[in-house]
Short mmCIF file of C-alpha atoms and ligand atoms in Angstrom, two decimals:
data_model
loop_
_atom_site.label_atom_id
_atom_site.label_comp_id
_atom_site.label_asym_id
_atom_site.label_seq_id
_atom_site.Cartn_x
_atom_site.Cartn_y
_atom_site.Cartn_z
CA UNK A 1 -11.10 -39.91 -18.39
CA UNK A 2 -9.02 -43.04 -18.68
CA UNK A 3 -8.68 -44.90 -15.44
CA UNK A 4 -5.37 -46.28 -14.22
CA UNK A 5 -4.94 -49.96 -14.99
CA UNK A 6 -4.76 -52.06 -11.88
CA UNK A 7 -4.42 -55.75 -12.06
CA UNK A 8 -7.45 -57.78 -11.17
CA UNK A 9 -9.42 -54.63 -10.37
CA UNK A 10 -10.41 -51.93 -12.82
CA UNK A 11 -11.67 -53.04 -16.24
CA UNK A 12 -9.02 -52.80 -18.89
CA UNK A 13 -9.30 -50.32 -21.71
CA UNK A 14 -9.77 -51.38 -25.31
CA UNK A 15 -6.69 -52.90 -26.84
CA UNK A 16 -5.26 -50.49 -29.37
CA UNK A 17 -2.46 -52.47 -30.94
CA UNK A 18 -3.10 -54.93 -33.68
CA UNK A 19 0.10 -56.89 -33.41
CA UNK A 20 -0.11 -58.59 -30.02
CA UNK A 21 3.58 -58.21 -29.20
CA UNK A 22 4.44 -54.79 -30.53
CA UNK A 23 4.47 -51.27 -29.17
CA UNK A 24 3.36 -50.05 -32.56
CA UNK A 25 6.68 -48.27 -32.98
CA UNK A 26 10.15 -49.74 -33.39
CA UNK A 27 12.48 -48.18 -30.79
CA UNK A 28 15.38 -48.77 -33.19
CA UNK A 29 13.73 -46.55 -35.79
CA UNK A 30 13.12 -43.49 -33.64
CA UNK A 31 14.72 -40.38 -35.18
CA UNK A 32 18.29 -40.17 -33.73
CA UNK A 33 17.87 -36.59 -32.50
CA UNK A 34 14.62 -37.37 -30.76
CA UNK A 35 16.13 -40.52 -29.27
CA UNK A 36 19.04 -38.57 -27.87
CA UNK A 37 16.69 -36.09 -26.24
CA UNK A 38 14.62 -38.87 -24.70
CA UNK A 39 17.73 -40.59 -23.37
CA UNK A 40 18.90 -37.34 -21.83
CA UNK A 41 15.53 -36.70 -20.19
CA UNK A 42 15.37 -40.26 -18.88
CA UNK A 43 18.81 -39.91 -17.28
CA UNK A 44 17.83 -36.62 -15.66
CA UNK A 45 14.60 -38.19 -14.38
CA UNK A 46 16.56 -41.11 -12.89
CA UNK A 47 18.90 -38.79 -11.01
CA UNK A 48 16.06 -36.65 -9.68
CA UNK A 49 13.82 -39.52 -8.57
CA UNK A 50 16.37 -41.89 -7.11
CA UNK A 51 16.38 -44.52 -9.84
CA UNK A 52 19.96 -45.11 -8.68
CA UNK A 53 22.31 -47.85 -7.55
CA UNK A 54 25.80 -47.90 -6.02
CA UNK A 55 28.52 -47.31 -8.60
CA UNK A 56 31.12 -50.03 -8.29
CA UNK A 57 33.61 -47.73 -10.05
CA UNK A 58 33.55 -45.44 -7.00
CA UNK A 59 35.62 -46.40 -3.96
CA UNK A 60 33.31 -44.81 -1.39
CA UNK A 61 30.20 -46.34 -2.90
CA UNK A 62 28.33 -48.34 -0.27
CA UNK A 63 30.48 -46.89 2.51
CA UNK A 64 29.49 -43.23 2.50
CA UNK A 65 25.74 -42.68 2.00
CA UNK A 66 24.96 -40.38 -0.93
CA UNK A 67 28.35 -40.90 -2.56
CA UNK A 68 29.19 -42.98 -5.62
CA UNK A 69 25.78 -43.42 -7.26
CA UNK A 70 24.83 -44.11 -10.86
CA UNK A 71 21.46 -44.54 -12.58
CA UNK A 72 20.14 -48.09 -12.50
CA UNK A 73 20.37 -49.81 -15.89
CA UNK A 74 17.00 -49.46 -17.64
CA UNK A 75 15.27 -49.90 -20.95
CA UNK A 76 14.28 -46.58 -22.53
CA UNK A 77 10.74 -47.65 -23.41
CA UNK A 78 8.40 -50.18 -21.78
CA UNK A 79 8.12 -53.68 -23.20
CA UNK A 80 4.86 -54.69 -24.89
CA UNK A 81 3.17 -57.47 -22.91
CA UNK A 82 -0.19 -59.17 -23.57
CA UNK A 83 -2.80 -58.06 -21.10
CA UNK A 84 -4.31 -61.53 -20.67
CA UNK A 85 -0.97 -62.97 -19.55
CA UNK A 86 -0.42 -60.06 -17.25
CA UNK A 87 -3.77 -60.71 -15.60
CA UNK A 88 -3.02 -64.41 -15.37
CA UNK A 89 0.25 -63.72 -13.54
CA UNK A 90 -1.50 -61.37 -11.10
CA UNK A 91 -4.38 -63.74 -10.44
CA UNK A 92 -2.20 -66.69 -9.50
CA UNK A 93 -0.04 -64.65 -7.12
CA UNK A 94 -2.29 -65.22 -4.05
CA UNK A 95 -2.55 -68.93 -4.91
CA UNK A 96 1.22 -69.27 -4.93
CA UNK A 97 1.34 -67.45 -1.57
CA UNK A 98 -1.08 -69.95 -0.11
CA UNK A 99 0.90 -72.81 -1.65
CA UNK A 100 4.17 -71.64 -0.09
CA UNK A 101 2.46 -71.35 3.27
CA UNK A 102 1.01 -74.86 3.08
CA UNK A 103 4.30 -76.35 1.91
CA UNK A 104 6.17 -74.57 4.73
CA UNK A 105 3.96 -76.37 7.28
CA UNK A 106 4.87 -79.79 5.90
CA UNK A 107 8.28 -80.27 7.46
CA UNK A 108 8.49 -83.87 6.32
CA UNK A 109 7.82 -82.97 2.69
CA UNK A 110 10.60 -80.36 2.77
CA UNK A 111 13.08 -82.68 4.46
CA UNK A 112 12.24 -85.70 2.27
CA UNK A 113 12.29 -83.75 -0.99
CA UNK A 114 15.70 -82.30 -0.22
CA UNK A 115 17.21 -85.40 1.38
CA UNK A 116 19.36 -86.35 -1.64
CA UNK A 117 20.32 -82.74 -2.32
CA UNK A 118 21.48 -82.45 1.30
CA UNK A 119 24.18 -85.07 0.79
CA UNK A 120 25.96 -83.14 -1.93
CA UNK A 121 25.06 -79.49 -1.32
CA UNK A 122 26.65 -78.14 1.87
CA UNK A 123 24.70 -74.88 1.83
CA UNK A 124 21.27 -76.48 1.49
CA UNK A 125 22.35 -78.99 4.11
CA UNK A 126 23.02 -76.19 6.63
CA UNK A 127 19.59 -74.67 5.97
CA UNK A 128 17.99 -78.11 6.44
CA UNK A 129 19.90 -78.57 9.67
CA UNK A 130 18.33 -75.41 11.12
CA UNK A 131 14.94 -76.51 9.82
CA UNK A 132 15.37 -79.91 11.40
CA UNK A 133 16.28 -78.36 14.77
CA UNK A 134 13.07 -76.35 14.62
CA UNK A 135 11.07 -79.50 13.86
CA UNK A 136 12.69 -81.33 16.79
CA UNK A 137 11.90 -78.43 19.12
CA UNK A 138 8.34 -78.38 17.76
CA UNK A 139 8.83 -74.68 17.06
CA UNK A 140 5.68 -73.07 15.64
CA UNK A 141 5.66 -69.92 13.53
CA UNK A 142 2.25 -68.50 14.35
CA UNK A 143 2.73 -65.24 12.48
CA UNK A 144 4.04 -65.84 9.00
CA UNK A 145 5.15 -63.20 6.53
CA UNK A 146 6.09 -63.83 2.92
CA UNK A 147 7.32 -61.20 0.47
CA UNK A 148 7.55 -63.22 -2.73
CA UNK A 149 8.21 -62.72 -6.40
CA UNK A 150 7.13 -65.27 -8.96
CA UNK A 151 9.02 -64.91 -12.26
CA UNK A 152 7.73 -65.84 -15.71
CA UNK A 153 8.70 -65.89 -19.32
CA UNK A 154 6.24 -65.98 -22.17
CA UNK A 155 7.09 -68.94 -24.38
CA UNK A 156 6.88 -67.77 -27.98
CA UNK A 157 5.92 -71.05 -29.57
CA UNK A 158 3.23 -72.23 -27.17
CA UNK A 159 2.12 -68.71 -26.11
CA UNK A 160 2.17 -69.99 -22.54
CA UNK A 161 3.18 -67.94 -19.54
CA UNK A 162 5.67 -70.26 -17.82
CA UNK A 163 7.12 -69.86 -14.36
CA UNK A 164 10.90 -69.53 -14.15
CA UNK A 165 11.04 -69.68 -10.37
CA UNK A 166 9.39 -68.47 -7.19
CA UNK A 167 11.53 -66.33 -4.88
CA UNK A 168 10.74 -66.50 -1.18
CA UNK A 169 13.85 -64.75 0.14
CA UNK A 170 15.22 -61.28 -0.66
CA UNK A 171 12.90 -60.77 -3.64
CA UNK A 172 14.78 -57.97 -5.32
CA UNK A 173 13.88 -54.56 -6.76
CA UNK A 174 10.44 -53.72 -5.34
CA UNK A 175 11.79 -50.17 -4.93
CA UNK A 176 13.46 -49.60 -8.27
CA UNK A 177 10.79 -51.39 -10.31
CA UNK A 178 8.13 -48.96 -9.07
CA UNK A 179 10.36 -46.12 -10.24
CA UNK A 180 10.95 -47.54 -13.72
CA UNK A 181 7.19 -47.70 -14.31
CA UNK A 182 7.02 -44.03 -13.28
CA UNK A 183 9.92 -43.13 -15.55
CA UNK A 184 8.25 -44.79 -18.53
CA UNK A 185 4.89 -43.18 -17.82
CA UNK A 186 6.59 -39.83 -17.57
CA UNK A 187 8.45 -40.28 -20.89
CA UNK A 188 5.34 -41.49 -22.70
CA UNK A 189 3.50 -38.48 -21.41
CA UNK A 190 6.24 -36.02 -22.32
CA UNK A 191 6.70 -37.47 -25.82
CA UNK A 192 3.06 -38.19 -26.52
CA UNK A 193 3.12 -36.21 -29.77
CA UNK A 194 6.06 -38.18 -31.14
CA UNK A 195 5.41 -41.68 -29.81
CA UNK A 196 1.61 -41.82 -29.75
CA UNK A 197 1.72 -44.27 -26.84
CA UNK A 198 -0.73 -44.14 -23.95
CA UNK A 199 1.01 -43.82 -20.55
CA UNK A 200 -2.04 -45.33 -18.87
CA UNK A 201 -1.27 -48.67 -20.47
CA UNK A 202 1.67 -49.05 -18.12
CA UNK A 203 0.07 -50.60 -15.04
CA UNK A 204 0.46 -48.79 -11.72
CA UNK A 205 3.30 -50.38 -9.83
CA UNK A 206 3.28 -49.85 -6.08
CA UNK A 207 5.44 -52.79 -5.09
CA UNK A 208 7.57 -50.77 -2.70
CA UNK A 209 4.67 -49.31 -0.70
CA UNK A 210 2.79 -52.60 -0.66
CA UNK A 211 5.80 -54.50 0.67
CA UNK A 212 6.34 -51.76 3.27
CA UNK A 213 2.70 -52.08 4.25
CA UNK A 214 3.08 -55.83 4.71
CA UNK A 215 6.14 -55.32 6.91
CA UNK A 216 4.27 -52.75 8.98
CA UNK A 217 1.22 -54.99 9.36
CA UNK A 218 3.48 -57.83 10.50
CA UNK A 219 5.03 -55.47 13.02
CA UNK A 220 1.52 -54.64 14.34
CA UNK A 221 0.69 -58.33 14.71
CA UNK A 222 3.77 -58.86 16.83
CA UNK A 223 2.16 -56.38 19.18
CA UNK A 224 5.12 -54.85 20.97
CA UNK A 225 5.19 -51.11 20.24
CA UNK A 226 8.79 -50.86 21.34
CA UNK A 227 10.08 -53.60 19.03
CA UNK A 228 11.77 -52.81 15.73
CA UNK A 229 11.88 -54.14 12.17
CA UNK A 230 15.42 -55.37 11.53
CA UNK A 231 16.74 -55.52 7.98
CA UNK A 232 19.50 -58.10 7.53
CA UNK A 233 21.94 -56.99 4.85
CA UNK A 234 25.17 -57.96 3.18
CA UNK A 235 28.28 -56.05 4.27
CA UNK A 236 28.88 -52.44 3.16
CA UNK A 237 25.31 -51.30 3.65
CA UNK A 238 24.22 -48.82 6.32
CA UNK A 239 21.78 -48.55 9.25
CA UNK A 240 21.01 -52.23 9.27
CA UNK A 241 22.54 -55.38 10.69
CA UNK A 242 24.74 -57.96 9.07
CA UNK A 243 24.55 -61.61 10.12
CA UNK A 244 27.87 -61.40 11.97
CA UNK A 245 26.72 -58.29 13.87
CA UNK A 246 23.58 -60.16 14.86
CA UNK A 247 25.76 -63.00 16.14
CA UNK A 248 27.84 -60.52 18.15
CA UNK A 249 25.01 -58.34 19.44
CA UNK A 250 21.99 -60.64 19.50
CA UNK A 251 20.46 -62.62 22.35
CA UNK A 252 17.32 -64.58 23.08
CA UNK A 253 15.24 -63.74 26.15
CA UNK A 254 13.61 -66.66 28.00
CA UNK A 255 10.22 -65.76 26.47
CA UNK A 256 11.69 -66.08 22.95
CA UNK A 257 12.12 -62.36 22.26
CA UNK A 258 15.03 -61.59 19.96
CA UNK A 259 17.06 -58.63 21.23
CA UNK A 260 19.75 -57.12 19.03
CA UNK A 261 21.89 -54.27 20.33
CA UNK A 262 19.38 -53.67 23.12
CA UNK A 263 16.32 -53.54 20.84
CA UNK A 264 13.54 -56.11 20.76
CA UNK A 265 12.97 -57.28 17.19
CA UNK A 266 9.42 -57.75 15.87
CA UNK A 267 10.23 -58.52 12.22
CA UNK A 268 13.44 -59.76 10.60
CA UNK A 269 13.53 -58.92 6.91
CA UNK A 270 16.31 -60.76 5.07
CA UNK A 271 18.06 -58.86 2.30
CA UNK A 272 20.92 -61.34 2.74
CA UNK A 273 21.33 -64.93 3.77
CA UNK A 274 20.35 -66.61 0.49
CA UNK A 275 23.87 -67.32 -0.81
CA UNK A 276 26.76 -69.37 0.60
CA UNK A 277 28.95 -66.24 0.44
CA UNK A 278 26.64 -64.61 3.01
CA UNK A 279 27.93 -67.17 5.52
CA UNK A 280 31.74 -66.86 5.45
CA UNK A 281 32.10 -68.31 8.98
CA UNK A 282 30.20 -70.13 11.73
CA UNK A 283 29.20 -66.75 13.16
CA UNK A 284 26.66 -66.12 10.37
CA UNK A 285 25.10 -69.56 10.79
CA UNK A 286 24.81 -68.98 14.55
CA UNK A 287 22.99 -65.71 13.81
CA UNK A 288 20.59 -67.43 11.40
CA UNK A 289 19.82 -70.11 14.00
CA UNK A 290 19.37 -67.54 16.77
CA UNK A 291 16.82 -65.63 14.72
CA UNK A 292 14.99 -68.80 13.75
CA UNK A 293 14.72 -69.85 17.41
CA UNK A 294 13.23 -66.50 18.39
CA UNK A 295 9.61 -65.38 18.35
CA UNK A 296 10.45 -62.59 15.88
CA UNK A 297 8.57 -62.80 12.58
CA UNK A 298 11.07 -63.99 10.00
CA UNK A 299 10.68 -62.92 6.40
CA UNK A 300 11.34 -65.61 5.42
CA UNK A 301 11.29 -68.36 8.04
CA UNK A 302 13.63 -71.24 7.27
CA UNK A 303 10.64 -73.25 6.03
CA UNK A 304 9.54 -70.48 3.63
CA UNK A 305 13.14 -70.21 2.44
CA UNK A 306 13.31 -73.94 1.68
CA UNK A 307 9.87 -73.90 0.05
CA UNK A 308 11.38 -71.51 -2.53
CA UNK A 309 14.20 -73.83 -3.61
CA UNK A 310 14.35 -75.12 -7.17
CA UNK A 311 14.17 -78.69 -5.92
CA UNK A 312 10.83 -78.00 -4.23
CA UNK A 313 9.59 -76.28 -7.42
CA UNK A 314 10.44 -79.47 -9.30
CA UNK A 315 8.79 -81.73 -6.69
CA UNK A 316 5.62 -79.63 -6.79
CA UNK A 317 5.45 -80.11 -10.55
CA UNK A 318 5.23 -83.92 -10.19
CA UNK A 319 1.79 -85.46 -10.70
CA UNK A 320 -0.55 -85.29 -7.68
CA UNK A 321 1.78 -83.24 -5.49
CA UNK A 322 -0.06 -79.92 -5.76
CA UNK A 323 -3.17 -81.80 -4.64
CA UNK A 324 -1.51 -82.45 -1.29
CA UNK A 325 -1.36 -78.73 -0.57
CA UNK A 326 -4.27 -77.09 -2.39
CA UNK A 327 -7.93 -78.16 -2.35
CA UNK A 328 -9.51 -75.96 -4.97
CA UNK A 329 -9.40 -77.69 -8.37
CA UNK A 330 -9.42 -74.40 -10.30
CA UNK A 331 -6.50 -73.10 -8.26
CA UNK A 332 -4.56 -76.29 -8.91
CA UNK A 333 -5.24 -76.04 -12.64
CA UNK A 334 -4.13 -72.39 -12.74
CA UNK A 335 -0.88 -73.15 -10.95
CA UNK A 336 -0.15 -76.23 -13.04
CA UNK A 337 -0.79 -74.35 -16.27
CA UNK A 338 2.26 -72.18 -15.68
CA UNK A 339 4.63 -75.01 -14.76
CA UNK A 340 7.32 -75.62 -17.37
CA UNK A 341 8.88 -79.08 -17.72
CA UNK A 342 10.84 -79.81 -14.53
CA UNK A 343 12.76 -82.98 -13.80
CA UNK A 344 14.99 -84.61 -11.26
CA UNK A 345 18.28 -85.94 -12.64
CA UNK A 346 17.24 -89.36 -11.38
CA UNK A 347 15.08 -89.48 -14.51
CA UNK A 348 17.50 -91.21 -16.89
CA UNK A 349 15.34 -90.67 -20.00
CA UNK A 350 15.44 -86.92 -19.49
CA UNK A 351 19.17 -86.93 -18.80
CA UNK A 352 19.66 -88.86 -22.04
CA UNK A 353 17.54 -86.36 -23.95
CA UNK A 354 19.36 -83.41 -22.36
CA UNK A 355 22.69 -84.87 -23.47
CA UNK A 356 21.33 -85.17 -27.00
CA UNK A 357 19.61 -81.76 -27.08
CA UNK A 358 21.27 -79.62 -24.38
CA UNK A 359 19.92 -76.40 -25.91
CA UNK A 360 16.41 -77.34 -24.86
CA UNK A 361 17.25 -77.54 -21.17
CA UNK A 362 18.58 -75.46 -18.27
CA UNK A 363 20.40 -77.15 -15.42
CA UNK A 364 19.86 -75.48 -12.04
CA UNK A 365 21.55 -75.90 -8.66
CA UNK A 366 19.90 -74.85 -5.36
CA UNK A 367 21.14 -71.27 -5.57
CA UNK A 368 19.73 -67.74 -5.74
CA UNK A 369 20.91 -64.42 -7.09
CA UNK A 370 21.63 -65.25 -10.73
CA UNK A 371 24.66 -66.59 -12.54
CA UNK A 372 24.45 -70.16 -11.21
CA UNK A 373 22.68 -72.07 -13.97
CA UNK A 374 24.18 -74.25 -16.71
CA UNK A 375 23.20 -73.87 -20.39
CA UNK A 376 23.88 -75.27 -23.83
CA UNK A 377 26.94 -77.45 -24.39
CA UNK A 378 27.87 -77.10 -20.71
CA UNK A 379 24.70 -79.05 -19.88
CA UNK A 380 25.90 -81.93 -22.03
CA UNK A 381 29.44 -81.83 -20.64
CA UNK A 382 28.32 -81.65 -17.02
CA UNK A 383 25.80 -84.47 -17.42
CA UNK A 384 28.36 -86.68 -19.20
CA UNK A 385 31.00 -86.00 -16.58
CA UNK A 386 28.59 -86.80 -13.75
CA UNK A 387 27.51 -89.99 -15.50
CA UNK A 388 31.14 -91.06 -15.86
CA UNK A 389 32.06 -90.24 -12.28
CA UNK A 390 28.90 -91.94 -11.01
CA UNK A 391 28.77 -89.66 -7.97
CA UNK A 392 25.67 -88.30 -6.23
CA UNK A 393 26.46 -84.79 -7.48
CA UNK A 394 23.42 -84.97 -9.75
CA UNK A 395 21.25 -84.50 -6.66
CA UNK A 396 22.44 -80.91 -6.40
CA UNK A 397 20.64 -80.01 -9.65
CA UNK A 398 17.30 -80.09 -11.38
CA UNK A 399 16.66 -79.98 -15.12
CA UNK A 400 14.20 -77.50 -16.57
CA UNK A 401 12.71 -77.02 -20.01
CA UNK A 402 14.35 -74.01 -21.59
CA UNK A 403 11.85 -71.28 -22.37
CA UNK A 404 12.26 -69.18 -25.52
CA UNK A 405 10.52 -65.80 -25.36
CA UNK A 406 9.88 -63.53 -28.34
CA UNK A 407 12.74 -61.25 -29.40
CA UNK A 408 12.00 -57.51 -29.40
CA UNK A 409 14.02 -54.47 -30.39
CA UNK A 410 14.96 -52.20 -27.47
CA UNK A 411 17.21 -49.33 -26.42
CA UNK A 412 19.10 -50.18 -23.24
CA UNK A 413 20.70 -47.57 -20.96
CA UNK A 414 23.69 -48.42 -18.80
CA UNK A 415 26.26 -46.03 -17.28
CA UNK A 416 24.72 -43.15 -19.25
CA UNK A 417 25.30 -44.91 -22.58
CA UNK A 418 22.59 -46.28 -24.86
CA UNK A 419 22.74 -49.46 -26.86
CA UNK A 420 20.30 -50.80 -29.43
CA UNK A 421 19.76 -54.51 -29.15
CA UNK A 422 17.37 -57.39 -29.51
CA UNK A 423 16.10 -58.51 -26.16
CA UNK A 424 13.94 -60.97 -24.24
CA UNK A 425 12.09 -60.21 -21.03
CA UNK A 426 11.11 -61.86 -17.76
CA UNK A 427 8.11 -60.68 -15.78
CA UNK A 428 8.12 -60.98 -11.98
CA UNK A 429 4.96 -60.46 -9.94
CA UNK A 430 5.42 -59.50 -6.30
CA UNK A 431 3.04 -60.81 -3.69
CA UNK A 432 2.72 -60.42 0.07
CA UNK A 433 1.25 -62.93 2.51
CA UNK A 434 0.67 -62.30 6.20
CA UNK A 435 -1.05 -64.67 8.49
CA UNK A 436 -1.57 -64.92 12.24
CA UNK A 437 -2.66 -68.43 13.23
CA UNK A 438 -5.87 -69.07 11.28
CA UNK A 439 -6.35 -65.47 10.23
CA UNK A 440 -5.04 -64.42 6.80
CA UNK A 441 -4.36 -60.71 7.18
CA UNK A 442 -2.90 -60.05 3.75
CA UNK A 443 -2.71 -62.16 0.60
CA UNK A 444 -2.29 -60.03 -2.46
CA UNK A 445 -0.41 -59.30 -5.63
CA UNK A 446 1.92 -56.32 -5.08
CA UNK A 447 3.07 -54.94 -8.41
CA UNK A 448 5.67 -56.23 -10.81
CA UNK A 449 9.23 -56.26 -12.07
CA UNK A 450 10.10 -56.49 -15.73
CA UNK A 451 13.69 -57.42 -16.54
CA UNK A 452 15.01 -57.23 -20.05
CA UNK A 453 18.25 -58.73 -21.29
CA UNK A 454 20.06 -59.05 -24.58
CA UNK A 455 19.03 -62.30 -26.17
CA UNK A 456 22.58 -63.64 -26.31
CA UNK A 457 22.86 -63.67 -22.51
CA UNK A 458 21.63 -66.76 -20.69
CA UNK A 459 21.07 -65.24 -17.26
CA UNK A 460 18.80 -62.39 -16.27
CA UNK A 461 20.31 -60.71 -13.21
CA UNK A 462 20.20 -56.91 -13.13
CA UNK A 463 22.55 -56.63 -10.16
CA UNK A 464 24.78 -59.28 -11.74
CA UNK A 465 25.07 -57.02 -14.84
CA UNK A 466 23.20 -59.15 -17.38
CA UNK A 467 19.89 -57.30 -17.60
CA UNK A 468 18.18 -53.94 -17.29
CA UNK A 469 15.06 -52.84 -15.42
CA UNK A 470 11.95 -52.38 -17.49
CA UNK A 471 8.18 -51.98 -17.24
CA UNK A 472 5.29 -53.34 -19.29
CA UNK A 473 3.01 -51.75 -21.86
CA UNK A 474 -0.20 -53.74 -22.06
CA UNK A 475 -1.23 -54.78 -25.54
P1 ADP B 1 18.00 -67.30 -9.64
O1 ADP B 1 17.31 -67.75 -8.40
O2 ADP B 1 19.47 -67.37 -9.56
O3 ADP B 1 17.48 -65.98 -10.13
P2 ADP B 1 16.59 -68.44 -11.95
O4 ADP B 1 15.91 -69.74 -11.95
O5 ADP B 1 15.71 -67.25 -11.91
O6 ADP B 1 17.63 -68.42 -10.73
O7 ADP B 1 17.54 -68.35 -13.21
C1 ADP B 1 18.29 -67.19 -13.49
C2 ADP B 1 18.01 -66.69 -14.90
O8 ADP B 1 18.24 -67.73 -15.85
C3 ADP B 1 16.56 -66.26 -15.13
O9 ADP B 1 16.35 -64.93 -14.73
C4 ADP B 1 16.42 -66.46 -16.63
O10 ADP B 1 16.95 -65.36 -17.34
C5 ADP B 1 17.30 -67.66 -16.90
N1 ADP B 1 16.48 -68.89 -16.89
C6 ADP B 1 16.19 -69.64 -15.80
N2 ADP B 1 15.41 -70.68 -16.13
C7 ADP B 1 15.19 -70.59 -17.45
C8 ADP B 1 14.44 -71.38 -18.39
N3 ADP B 1 13.78 -72.48 -18.01
N4 ADP B 1 14.43 -70.98 -19.69
C9 ADP B 1 15.10 -69.88 -20.08
N5 ADP B 1 15.82 -69.11 -19.25
C10 ADP B 1 15.87 -69.45 -17.94
MG1 MG B 2 15.75 -66.74 -7.38
MG1 MG B 3 15.60 -65.58 -10.75
#
């Protein structure tokens, strides 16, 4: 019997496809009647298994639980993905975890690297202010928890798996991505006669249970059976605390315990707090500081949060910087291999080149959540304007080599309606890291997220409406 594919573990089965980037069937050429039936079954499956999100068309959505839901946008069939690159992404996940941890301990590196950014980016400056207070107070985070997602695109020309970014805060979709893999396995199984695709070639994806396990292990390390795990959310979500509620209801006990609404908090898991709009007033910043000052395990701590900024990604890509944080030469080589071109805007040669060939670059500010980057002619215009004004605004951005993945045909489902399109995909690999002083309790890859978007769209956010959820079919 065929064994389930698990990254890094079980031996892979023989590769069946000849073309390295094809499913063997063209989703655009599936018989229309069959396609309609598959779409229908996929929508039923989504409703039955909770592959759902809040429907912004419904007024009560997000206010009344169980009301105003719609299936999450998804691709009808999994995306072919080369097995060697999949393995590569899984194998480097624990190395990136270790790297984030090491970087988080180097307060001076974080502060120095972001010192120019701080002058022009008010949001990053506030985060650095909290970080700096912690450094002054010599605050130590003995138990550290990271729930990360490193995102990649496969560059068509060079066949290199290149990192887009590393998320250290609110890494999204561990829940829904597990479900999409199940949906695809179920469809491949049900339509085996017609599609002739092997459901076992979709890797098992347990991101949601593995992240839950990491949270629970962190809770155990905190070692107070009465303490809770607090999930920090944006407004209009239930049974959790917003930053302003934490400001109103939270206090610090003399021993450092964080108490919110009468409950001691063991672990703070941030599903908010990564965007300026999460801090509409001073209240939210007070809450963030209060939590940081406490002994609660923060996922992420302020240092982990800063270690995930684009500026730090760019600094780590400079020659001899990785060597400051990692000892193992093989590990360093593996990490470096997936770095795309990354530059500071202080590099005038690169700025000149980007003005000449803006299509080959992406300009990124220190923001999360999608929709913030600059592409194409806007790169040229922005760079020219900044040059003319001669301000320090350039410090808010980094420049990155634009990656061009292979185009594939796909059928995308959104709001119950299908659409045939040509798409590109971005693979995210989740990873959890838990450490108590010198003891590493957990450092592992935790499943994946595939996001697929129409090739004409620059950004890849699912929540932002640019992309759909997907899974991978190893070829
Ligand atoms: P965010 O933290 O907002 O998600 P990202 O760096 O992931 O920021 O950029 C958002 C999206 O922009 C990505 O999901 C991807 O679709 C696109 N993108 C980012 N960097 C590149 C790049 N170097 N080449 C091509 N597309 C990119
Ligand atoms: Mg991000
Ligand atoms: Mg991203």
